[in-house]
Coordinates of C-alpha atoms and ligand atoms in Angstrom, one line a residue:
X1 CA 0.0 0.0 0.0
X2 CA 1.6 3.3 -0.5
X3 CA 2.2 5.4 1.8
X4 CA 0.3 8.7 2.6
X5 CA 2.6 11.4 3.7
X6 CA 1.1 14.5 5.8
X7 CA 1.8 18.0 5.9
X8 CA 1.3 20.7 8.2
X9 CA 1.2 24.3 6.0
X10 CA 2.7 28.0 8.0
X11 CA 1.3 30.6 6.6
X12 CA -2.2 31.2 5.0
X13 CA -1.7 34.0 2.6
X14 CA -2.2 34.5 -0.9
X15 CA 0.1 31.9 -1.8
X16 CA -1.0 29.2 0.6
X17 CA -4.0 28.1 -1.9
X18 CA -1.6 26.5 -4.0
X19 CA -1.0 23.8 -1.6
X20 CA -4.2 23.8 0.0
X21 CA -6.2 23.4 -3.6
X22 CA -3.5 20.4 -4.6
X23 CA -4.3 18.0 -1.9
X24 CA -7.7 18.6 -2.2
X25 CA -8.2 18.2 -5.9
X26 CA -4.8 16.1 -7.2
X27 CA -3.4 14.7 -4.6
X28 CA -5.7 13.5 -1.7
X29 CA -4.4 9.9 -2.6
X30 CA -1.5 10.3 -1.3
X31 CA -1.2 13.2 0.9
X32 CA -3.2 14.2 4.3
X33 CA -3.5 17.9 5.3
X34 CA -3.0 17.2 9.1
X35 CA -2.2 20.9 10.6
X36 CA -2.2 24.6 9.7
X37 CA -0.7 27.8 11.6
X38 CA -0.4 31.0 11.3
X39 CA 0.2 34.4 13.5
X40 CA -3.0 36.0 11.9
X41 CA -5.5 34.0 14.1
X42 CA -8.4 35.6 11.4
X43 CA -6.6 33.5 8.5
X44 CA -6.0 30.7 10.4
X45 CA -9.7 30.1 10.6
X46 CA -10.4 31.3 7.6
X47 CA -8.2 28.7 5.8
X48 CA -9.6 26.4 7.6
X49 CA -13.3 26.4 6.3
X50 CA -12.0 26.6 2.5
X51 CA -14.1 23.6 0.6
X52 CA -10.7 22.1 0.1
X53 CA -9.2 22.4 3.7
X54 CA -12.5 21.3 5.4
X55 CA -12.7 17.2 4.6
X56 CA -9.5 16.9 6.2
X57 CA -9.9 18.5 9.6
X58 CA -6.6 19.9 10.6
X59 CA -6.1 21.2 13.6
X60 CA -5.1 25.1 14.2
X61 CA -2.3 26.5 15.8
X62 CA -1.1 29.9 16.5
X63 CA 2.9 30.8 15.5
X64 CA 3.7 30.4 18.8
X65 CA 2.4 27.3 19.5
X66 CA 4.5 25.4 16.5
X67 CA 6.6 22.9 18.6
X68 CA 3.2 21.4 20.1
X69 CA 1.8 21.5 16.2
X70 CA 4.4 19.2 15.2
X71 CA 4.2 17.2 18.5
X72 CA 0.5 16.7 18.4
X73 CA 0.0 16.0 14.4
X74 CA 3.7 14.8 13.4
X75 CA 3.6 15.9 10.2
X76 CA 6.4 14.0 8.0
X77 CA 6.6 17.6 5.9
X78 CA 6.3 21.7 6.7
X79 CA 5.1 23.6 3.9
X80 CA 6.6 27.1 4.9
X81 CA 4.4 29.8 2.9
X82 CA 4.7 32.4 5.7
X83 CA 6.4 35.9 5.3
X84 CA 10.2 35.6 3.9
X85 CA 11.6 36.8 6.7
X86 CA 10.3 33.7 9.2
X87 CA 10.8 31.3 6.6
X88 CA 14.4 30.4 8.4
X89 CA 12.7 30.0 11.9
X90 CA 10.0 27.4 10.9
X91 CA 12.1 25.7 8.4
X92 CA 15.4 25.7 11.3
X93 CA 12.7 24.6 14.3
X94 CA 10.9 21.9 11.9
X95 CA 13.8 20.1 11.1
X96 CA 15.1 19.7 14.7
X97 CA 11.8 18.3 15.6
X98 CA 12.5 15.7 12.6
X99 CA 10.3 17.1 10.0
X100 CA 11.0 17.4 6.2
X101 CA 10.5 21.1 4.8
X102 CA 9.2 22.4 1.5
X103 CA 9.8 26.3 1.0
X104 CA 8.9 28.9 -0.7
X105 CA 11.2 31.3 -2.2
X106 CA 13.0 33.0 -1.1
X107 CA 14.1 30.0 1.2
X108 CA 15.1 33.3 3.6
X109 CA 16.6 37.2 3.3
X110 CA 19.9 37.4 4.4
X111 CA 23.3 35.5 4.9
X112 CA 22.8 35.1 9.3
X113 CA 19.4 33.4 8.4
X114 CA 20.8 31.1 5.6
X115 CA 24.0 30.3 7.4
X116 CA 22.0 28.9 10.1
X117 CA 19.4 27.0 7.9
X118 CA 22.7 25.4 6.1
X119 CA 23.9 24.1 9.5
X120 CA 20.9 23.0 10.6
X121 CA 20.1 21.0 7.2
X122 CA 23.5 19.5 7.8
X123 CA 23.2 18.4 11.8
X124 CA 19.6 17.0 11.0
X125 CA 20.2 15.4 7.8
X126 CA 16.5 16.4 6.5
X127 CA 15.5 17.5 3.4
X128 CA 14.4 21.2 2.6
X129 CA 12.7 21.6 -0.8
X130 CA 12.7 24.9 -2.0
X131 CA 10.0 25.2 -4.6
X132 CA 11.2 27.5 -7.5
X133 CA 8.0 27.4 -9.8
X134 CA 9.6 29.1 -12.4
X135 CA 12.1 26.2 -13.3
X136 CA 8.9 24.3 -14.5
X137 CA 7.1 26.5 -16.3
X138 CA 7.2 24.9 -20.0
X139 CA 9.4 27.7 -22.2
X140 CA 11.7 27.6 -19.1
X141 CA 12.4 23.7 -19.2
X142 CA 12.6 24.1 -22.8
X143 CA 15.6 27.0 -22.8
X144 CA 17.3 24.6 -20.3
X145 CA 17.0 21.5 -22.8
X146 CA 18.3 23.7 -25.8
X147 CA 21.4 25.0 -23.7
X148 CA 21.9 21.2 -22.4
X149 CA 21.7 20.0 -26.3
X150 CA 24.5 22.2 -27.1
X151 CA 22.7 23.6 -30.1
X152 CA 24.4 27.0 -29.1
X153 CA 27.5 25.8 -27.4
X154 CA 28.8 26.9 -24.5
X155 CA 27.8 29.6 -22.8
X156 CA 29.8 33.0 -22.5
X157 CA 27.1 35.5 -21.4
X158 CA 24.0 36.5 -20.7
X159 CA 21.6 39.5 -20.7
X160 CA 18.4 39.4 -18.6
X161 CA 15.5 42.0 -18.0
X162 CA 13.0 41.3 -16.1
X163 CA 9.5 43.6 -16.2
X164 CA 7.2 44.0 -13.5
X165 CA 4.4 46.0 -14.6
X166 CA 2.4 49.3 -12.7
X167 CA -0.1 46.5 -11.4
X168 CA 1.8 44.0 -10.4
X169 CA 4.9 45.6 -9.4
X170 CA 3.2 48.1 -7.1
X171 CA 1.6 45.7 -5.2
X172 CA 4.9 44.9 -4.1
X173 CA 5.3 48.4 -2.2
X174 CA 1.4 47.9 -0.9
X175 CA 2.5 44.8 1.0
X176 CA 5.2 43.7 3.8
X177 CA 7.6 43.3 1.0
X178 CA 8.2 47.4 0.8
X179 CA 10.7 46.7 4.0
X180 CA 13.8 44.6 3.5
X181 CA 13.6 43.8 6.7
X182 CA 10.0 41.5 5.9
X183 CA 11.4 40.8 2.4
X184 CA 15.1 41.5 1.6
X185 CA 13.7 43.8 -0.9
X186 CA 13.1 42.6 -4.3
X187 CA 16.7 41.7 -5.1
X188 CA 16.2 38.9 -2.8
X189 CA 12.3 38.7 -2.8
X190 CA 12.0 38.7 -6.5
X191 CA 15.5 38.2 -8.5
X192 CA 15.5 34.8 -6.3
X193 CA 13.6 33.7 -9.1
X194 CA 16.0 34.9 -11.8
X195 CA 18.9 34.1 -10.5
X196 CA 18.1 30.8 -9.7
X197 CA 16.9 30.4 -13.5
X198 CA 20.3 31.5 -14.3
X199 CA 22.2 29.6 -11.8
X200 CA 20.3 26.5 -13.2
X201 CA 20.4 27.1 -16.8
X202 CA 24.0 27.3 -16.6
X203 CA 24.8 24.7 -14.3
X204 CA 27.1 27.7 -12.1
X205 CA 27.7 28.8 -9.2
X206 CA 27.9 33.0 -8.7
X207 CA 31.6 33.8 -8.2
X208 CA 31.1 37.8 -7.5
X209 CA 28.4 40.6 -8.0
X210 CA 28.2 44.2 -8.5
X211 CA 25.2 46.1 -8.3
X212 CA 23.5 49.2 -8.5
X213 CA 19.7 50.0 -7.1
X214 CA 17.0 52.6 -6.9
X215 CA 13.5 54.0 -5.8
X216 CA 12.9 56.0 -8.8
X217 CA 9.2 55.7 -9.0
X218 CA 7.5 54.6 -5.4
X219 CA 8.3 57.8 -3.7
X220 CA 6.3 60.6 -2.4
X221 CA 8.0 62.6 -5.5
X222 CA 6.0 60.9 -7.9
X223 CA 2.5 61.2 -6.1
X224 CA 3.6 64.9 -6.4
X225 CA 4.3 64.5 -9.9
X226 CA 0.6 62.5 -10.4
X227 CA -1.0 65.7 -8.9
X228 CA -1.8 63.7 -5.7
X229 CA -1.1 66.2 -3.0
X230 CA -2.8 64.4 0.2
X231 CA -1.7 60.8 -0.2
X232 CA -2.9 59.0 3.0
X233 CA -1.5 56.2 4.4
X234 CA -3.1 53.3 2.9
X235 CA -5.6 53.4 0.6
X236 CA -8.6 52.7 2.7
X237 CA -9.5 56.1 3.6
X238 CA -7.1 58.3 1.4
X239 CA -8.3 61.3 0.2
X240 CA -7.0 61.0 -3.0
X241 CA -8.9 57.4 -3.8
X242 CA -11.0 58.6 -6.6
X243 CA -7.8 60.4 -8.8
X244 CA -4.9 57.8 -8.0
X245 CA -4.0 55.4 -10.4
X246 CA -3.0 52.8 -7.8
X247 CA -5.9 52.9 -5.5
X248 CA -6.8 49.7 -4.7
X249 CA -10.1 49.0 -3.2
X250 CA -10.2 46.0 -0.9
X251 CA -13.1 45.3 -0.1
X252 CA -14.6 45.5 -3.8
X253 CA -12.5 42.4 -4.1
X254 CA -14.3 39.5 -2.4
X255 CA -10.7 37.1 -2.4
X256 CA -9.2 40.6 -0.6
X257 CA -11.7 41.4 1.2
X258 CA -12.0 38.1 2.8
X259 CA -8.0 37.6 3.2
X260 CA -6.8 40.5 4.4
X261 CA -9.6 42.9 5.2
X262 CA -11.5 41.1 7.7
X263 CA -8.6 40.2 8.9
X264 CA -7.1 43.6 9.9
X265 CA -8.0 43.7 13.6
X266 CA -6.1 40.4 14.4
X267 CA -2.9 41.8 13.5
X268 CA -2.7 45.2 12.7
X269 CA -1.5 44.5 9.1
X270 CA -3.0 46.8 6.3
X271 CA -2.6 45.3 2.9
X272 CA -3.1 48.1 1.0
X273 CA -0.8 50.4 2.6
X274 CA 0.2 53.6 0.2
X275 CA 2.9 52.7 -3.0
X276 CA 4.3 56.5 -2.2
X277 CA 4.6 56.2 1.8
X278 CA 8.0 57.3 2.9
X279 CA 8.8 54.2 4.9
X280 CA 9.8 52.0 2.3
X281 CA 13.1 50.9 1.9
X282 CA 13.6 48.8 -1.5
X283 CA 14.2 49.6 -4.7
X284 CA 12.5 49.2 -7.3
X285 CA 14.6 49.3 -10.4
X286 CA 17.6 47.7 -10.2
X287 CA 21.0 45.9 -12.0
X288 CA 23.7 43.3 -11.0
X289 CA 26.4 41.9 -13.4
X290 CA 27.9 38.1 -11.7
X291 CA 30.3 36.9 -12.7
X292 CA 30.1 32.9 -12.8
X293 CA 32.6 30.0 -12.1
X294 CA 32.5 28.4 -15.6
X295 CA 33.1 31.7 -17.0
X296 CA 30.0 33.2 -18.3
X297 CA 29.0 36.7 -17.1
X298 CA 25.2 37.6 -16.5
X299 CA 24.2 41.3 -17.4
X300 CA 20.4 41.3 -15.2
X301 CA 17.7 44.4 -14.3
X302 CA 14.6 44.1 -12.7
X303 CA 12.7 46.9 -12.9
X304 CA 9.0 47.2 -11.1
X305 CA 6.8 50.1 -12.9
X306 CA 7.5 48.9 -16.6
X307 CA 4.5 49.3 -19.6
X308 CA 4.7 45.4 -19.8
X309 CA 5.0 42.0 -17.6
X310 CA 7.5 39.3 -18.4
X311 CA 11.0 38.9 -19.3
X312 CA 13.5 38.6 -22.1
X313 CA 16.6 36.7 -21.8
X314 CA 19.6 36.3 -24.1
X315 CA 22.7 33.9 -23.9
X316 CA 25.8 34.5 -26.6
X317 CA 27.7 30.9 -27.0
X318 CA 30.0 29.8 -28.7
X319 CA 28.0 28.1 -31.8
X320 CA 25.2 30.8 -31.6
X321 CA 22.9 33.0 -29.7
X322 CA 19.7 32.1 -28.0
X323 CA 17.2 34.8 -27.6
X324 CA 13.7 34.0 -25.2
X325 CA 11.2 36.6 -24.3
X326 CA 7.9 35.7 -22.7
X327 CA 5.1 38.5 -22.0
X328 CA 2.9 37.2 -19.3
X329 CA -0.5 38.2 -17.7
X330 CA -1.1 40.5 -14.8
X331 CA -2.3 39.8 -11.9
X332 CA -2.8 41.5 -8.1
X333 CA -1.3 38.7 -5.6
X334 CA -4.2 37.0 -3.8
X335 CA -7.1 38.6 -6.2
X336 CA -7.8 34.9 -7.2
X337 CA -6.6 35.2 -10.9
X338 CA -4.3 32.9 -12.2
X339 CA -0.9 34.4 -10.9
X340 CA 1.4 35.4 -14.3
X341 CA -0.4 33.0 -17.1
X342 CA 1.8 33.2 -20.1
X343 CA 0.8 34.7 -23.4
X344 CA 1.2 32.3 -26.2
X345 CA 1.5 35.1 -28.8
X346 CA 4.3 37.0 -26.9
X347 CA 6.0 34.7 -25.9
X348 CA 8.9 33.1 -28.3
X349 CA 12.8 31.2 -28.6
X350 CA 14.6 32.1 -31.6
X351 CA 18.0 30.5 -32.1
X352 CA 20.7 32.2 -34.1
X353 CA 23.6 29.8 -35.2
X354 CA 27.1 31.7 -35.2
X355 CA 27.4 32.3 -39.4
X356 CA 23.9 30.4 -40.7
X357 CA 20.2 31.7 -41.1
X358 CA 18.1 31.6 -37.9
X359 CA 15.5 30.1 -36.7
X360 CA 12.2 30.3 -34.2
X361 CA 11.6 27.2 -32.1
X362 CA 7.9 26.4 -31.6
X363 CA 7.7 27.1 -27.9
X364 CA 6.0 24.6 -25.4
X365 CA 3.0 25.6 -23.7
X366 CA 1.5 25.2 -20.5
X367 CA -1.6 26.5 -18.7
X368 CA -2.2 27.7 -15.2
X369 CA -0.2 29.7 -12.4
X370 CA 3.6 31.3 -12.6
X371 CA 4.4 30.8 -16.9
X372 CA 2.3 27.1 -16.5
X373 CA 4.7 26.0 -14.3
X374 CA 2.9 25.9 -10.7
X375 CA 1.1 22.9 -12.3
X376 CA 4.0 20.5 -12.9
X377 CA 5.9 21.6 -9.5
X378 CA 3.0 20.7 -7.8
X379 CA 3.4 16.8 -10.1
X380 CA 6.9 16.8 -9.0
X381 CA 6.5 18.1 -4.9
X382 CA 3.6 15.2 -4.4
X383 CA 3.5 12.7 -7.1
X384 CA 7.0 12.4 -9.1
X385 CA 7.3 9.7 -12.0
X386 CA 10.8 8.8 -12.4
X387 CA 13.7 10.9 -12.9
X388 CA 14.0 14.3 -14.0
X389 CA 16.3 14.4 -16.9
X390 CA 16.6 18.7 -16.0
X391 CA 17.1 17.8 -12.0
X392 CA 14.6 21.0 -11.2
X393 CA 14.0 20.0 -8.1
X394 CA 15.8 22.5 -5.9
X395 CA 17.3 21.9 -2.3
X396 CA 18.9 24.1 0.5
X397 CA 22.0 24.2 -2.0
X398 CA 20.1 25.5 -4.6
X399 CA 17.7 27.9 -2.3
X400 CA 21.1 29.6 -0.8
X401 CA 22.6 30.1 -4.3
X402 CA 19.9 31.9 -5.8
X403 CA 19.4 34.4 -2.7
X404 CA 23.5 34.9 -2.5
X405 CA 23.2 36.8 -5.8
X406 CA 20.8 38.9 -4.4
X407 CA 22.7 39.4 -0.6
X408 CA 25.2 40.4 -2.4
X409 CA 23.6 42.8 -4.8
X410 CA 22.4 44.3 -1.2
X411 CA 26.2 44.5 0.2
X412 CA 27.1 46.0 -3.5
X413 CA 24.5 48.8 -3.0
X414 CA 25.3 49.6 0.5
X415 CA 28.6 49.2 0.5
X416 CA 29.7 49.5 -3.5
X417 CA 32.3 47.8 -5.5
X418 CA 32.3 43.8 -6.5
X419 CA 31.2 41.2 -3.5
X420 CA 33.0 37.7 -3.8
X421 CA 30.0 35.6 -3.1
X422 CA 32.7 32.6 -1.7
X423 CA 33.2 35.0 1.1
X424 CA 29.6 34.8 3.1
X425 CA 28.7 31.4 3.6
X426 CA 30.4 28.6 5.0
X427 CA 30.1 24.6 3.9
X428 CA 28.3 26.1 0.9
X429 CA 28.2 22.7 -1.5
X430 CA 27.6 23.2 -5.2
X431 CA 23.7 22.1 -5.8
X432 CA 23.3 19.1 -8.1
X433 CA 23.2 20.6 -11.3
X434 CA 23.0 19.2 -14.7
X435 CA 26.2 18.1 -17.0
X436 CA 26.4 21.3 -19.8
X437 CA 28.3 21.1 -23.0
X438 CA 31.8 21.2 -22.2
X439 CA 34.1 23.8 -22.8
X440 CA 36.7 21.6 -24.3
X441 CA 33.9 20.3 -26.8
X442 CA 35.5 21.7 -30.6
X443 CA 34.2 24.4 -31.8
X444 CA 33.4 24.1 -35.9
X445 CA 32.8 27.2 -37.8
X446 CA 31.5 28.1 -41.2
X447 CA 34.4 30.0 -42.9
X448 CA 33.7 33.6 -43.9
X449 CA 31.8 33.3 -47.5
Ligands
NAD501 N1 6.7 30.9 -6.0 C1 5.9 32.0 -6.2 O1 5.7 32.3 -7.4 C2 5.3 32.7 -5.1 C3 4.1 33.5 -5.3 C4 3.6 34.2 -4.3 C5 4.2 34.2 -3.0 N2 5.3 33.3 -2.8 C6 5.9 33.2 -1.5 O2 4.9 32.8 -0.5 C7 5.1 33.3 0.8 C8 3.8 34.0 1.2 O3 3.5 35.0 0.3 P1 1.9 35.5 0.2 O4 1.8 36.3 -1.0 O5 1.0 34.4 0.5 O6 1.9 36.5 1.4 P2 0.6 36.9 2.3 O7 0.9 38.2 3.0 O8 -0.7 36.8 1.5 O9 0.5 35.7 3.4 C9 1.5 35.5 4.4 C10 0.9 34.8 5.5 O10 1.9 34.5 6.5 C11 1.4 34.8 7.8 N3 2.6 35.1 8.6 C12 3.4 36.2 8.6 N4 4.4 36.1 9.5 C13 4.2 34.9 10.1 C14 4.9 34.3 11.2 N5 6.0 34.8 11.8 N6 4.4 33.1 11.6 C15 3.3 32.5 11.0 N7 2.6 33.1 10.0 C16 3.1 34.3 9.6 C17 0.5 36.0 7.6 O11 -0.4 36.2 8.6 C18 -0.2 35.6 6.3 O12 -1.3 34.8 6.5 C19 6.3 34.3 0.6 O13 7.5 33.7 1.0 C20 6.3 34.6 -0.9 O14 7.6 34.9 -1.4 C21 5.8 32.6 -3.8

């Protein structure tokens, strides 16, 4: 009989559905929902009468009563979907108490935080899962195939831009991510993503960063600039509700309304706080170059106010260039749309061989949540057939990779000049990567006609 392996879920935002929705509807053969927590006692009960969470009766806990959770219910696995910046403390405390942990990204902010989650992983011996979406979302899988094939050689550089749009990349400043310390700001929140991509589409491991960042367009100068003169704030009550273009009206919103809202008087936290408030502390347009360890050099930006949502992504090799670019849809986070849906017609790999014609690749498709690819993590985290030829499934290696680009895009800002990423982390192993076309492969060249 096989075995039916139970989870206890922290955190029961926005993101929590996800999980919630999966054993419910895909995987209730072989996974049990056995406890939930959260600080937000509101949420906590509100998760808990969701259609999906109901049939399986877990029991509630508040954050501080975790260590009885996992002594009452023994759960074999946390799901950690809380804020970023606890991520370390449940994933850390589950493990001593002999749990398995599956995390969302960022797997946590800064180097303290990860340092100690790497020591803990290695005195416990369990497994952390970080669950980087994006890695499965179809056109994704499908770059990292045609860089594995070698169809463009090896790989000497890279340009990435990522787009946020004036929708989605406001919400950003609305929520608990506007202060790195919730979030790490969105070189850590958000480029986690990215440089994990990268990271695992090259097979490398960062070897220094430089970076430069900015608020250019959240700031009370640009309220000024939108002829809003008496911004309040949070939205709820501003005076300027009916002339903003970023008002956002939570309670029209029955998801919102019901998530975050009613929820207010538990815990003080207002989820609709003002984009221009001068409290925040991240930037919102920023650039990194990294330099990697097989030799390839990544030119990124991330920038959060852009006229379109998605990314383009080029890689130079040494038998051609590779150029991606994928527009997606926009959401607000916890609205109930499907989170960044790709769009087929904007989305497209074109291939141009060093010295012959080039060529566009039909580009796979997927539907549903994150580029398709929340769909086929979900496949992999609780029902995996056989092995996966693109290893996508990240651990602790691969969760402290990706956010050591972005720590040390922080230090570069604060501090300035190129961070060796070698030097924060100890006992750092390389994450199990894929084999890449080697560099010693010939290269064969059309001569010049
Ligand atoms: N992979 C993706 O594409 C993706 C998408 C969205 C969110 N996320 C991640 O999911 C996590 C949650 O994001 P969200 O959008 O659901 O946020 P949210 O604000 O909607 O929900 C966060 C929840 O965590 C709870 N919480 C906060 N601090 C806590 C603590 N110390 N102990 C227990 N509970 C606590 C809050 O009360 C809330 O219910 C974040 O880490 C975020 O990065 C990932």
């Amino acid at each position: 009989m096989k075995k039916i392996n139970t989870y206890a879920v922290v955190g029961l935002g926005g993101r929590a559905r996800m999980y919630l929705d999966a054993f419910a509807k895909s995987y209730c053969a072989q996974s049990r929902l056995v406890a939930l927590c959260d600080r937000n006692q509101g949420r906590l009960e509100l998760a808990a009468q969701f259609p999906a969470v109901a049939p399986f009766a877990p029991r509630l806990y508040s954050d501080l009563d975790f260590d009885r959770m996992i002594a009452e219910t023994k759960p074999d696995t946390v799901i950690v979907v809380c804020q970023d910046s606890a991520h370390d403390t449940y994933i850390c405390r589950a493990m001593e108490l002999g749990c398995d942990v599956i995390t969302e990204k960022p797997m946590t902010i800064d180097a303290v935080r990860t340092q100690r989650i790497l020591d803990t992983q290695k005195k416990t011996g369990r497994k952390v899962r970080v669950t980087f979406n994006y890695r499965y979302s179809p056109p994704r899988t499908q770059v990292k195939e045609l860089l594995m094939s070698g169809v463009i050689g090896d790989i000497l550089s890279v340009d990435f831009q990522w787009m946020l749009d004036t929708y989605h990349g406001a919400d950003y400043f609305r929520r608990w991510h506007r202060n790195k310390s919730n979030s790490g700001g969105l070189f850590v929140h958000k480029s986690t993503h990215h440089f994990d991509l990268v990271n695992w589409w090259l097979s490398a491991m960062p070897n220094e960063v430089v970076a430069t960042g900015h608020r250019r367009f959240a700031t009370p100068a640009t309220a000024q600039r939108l002829g809003l003169h008496q911004p309040g704030p949070r939205c709820t009550g501003c005076a300027e509700a009916t002339t903003c273009p970023f008002y956002l009206d939570l309670g029209a919103n029955e998801e919102l309304n019901a998530l975050y809202r009613q929820q207010e008087s538990f815990d003080g936290y207002h989820r609709d706080q003002c984009i221009f408030g001068p409290d925040i502390d991240i930037e919102d347009s920023m650039q990194a170059l990294v330099n990697y360890d097989n030799g390839a050099t990544l030119k990124y930006s991330l920038n959060a106010f852009c006229a379109w949502e998605g990314y383009a992504v080029q890689f130079n090799g040494t038998l051609g260039r590779l150029e991606h670019k994928c527009e997606e849809t926009v959401y607000i986070n916890g609205d109930g749309t499907v989170p960044g849906a790709l769009k087929e017609e904007g989305t497209s790999i074109r291939i141009y061989p060093t010295r012959k014609p080039a060529y566009e690749v039909p580009v796979w498709t997927g539907e549903g949540g994150h580029g398709g690819g929340d769909d086929v993590m979900l496949r992999d985290l609780f029902a995996p057939e056989g092995d996966d030829k693109y290893l996508r499934d990240a651990d602790h290696r691969g969760g402290a990779a990706s956010i050591l680009c972005g720590i040390a895009a922080n230090r570069s800002i604060a501090e300035g000049g190129w961070v060796k990423v070698g030097g924060i982390l100890n006992g750092l192993e390389r994450p199990n990567y894929t084999a890449m076309p080697s560099s010693s492969t010939p290269i064969r060249l059309p001569l010049r006609a």
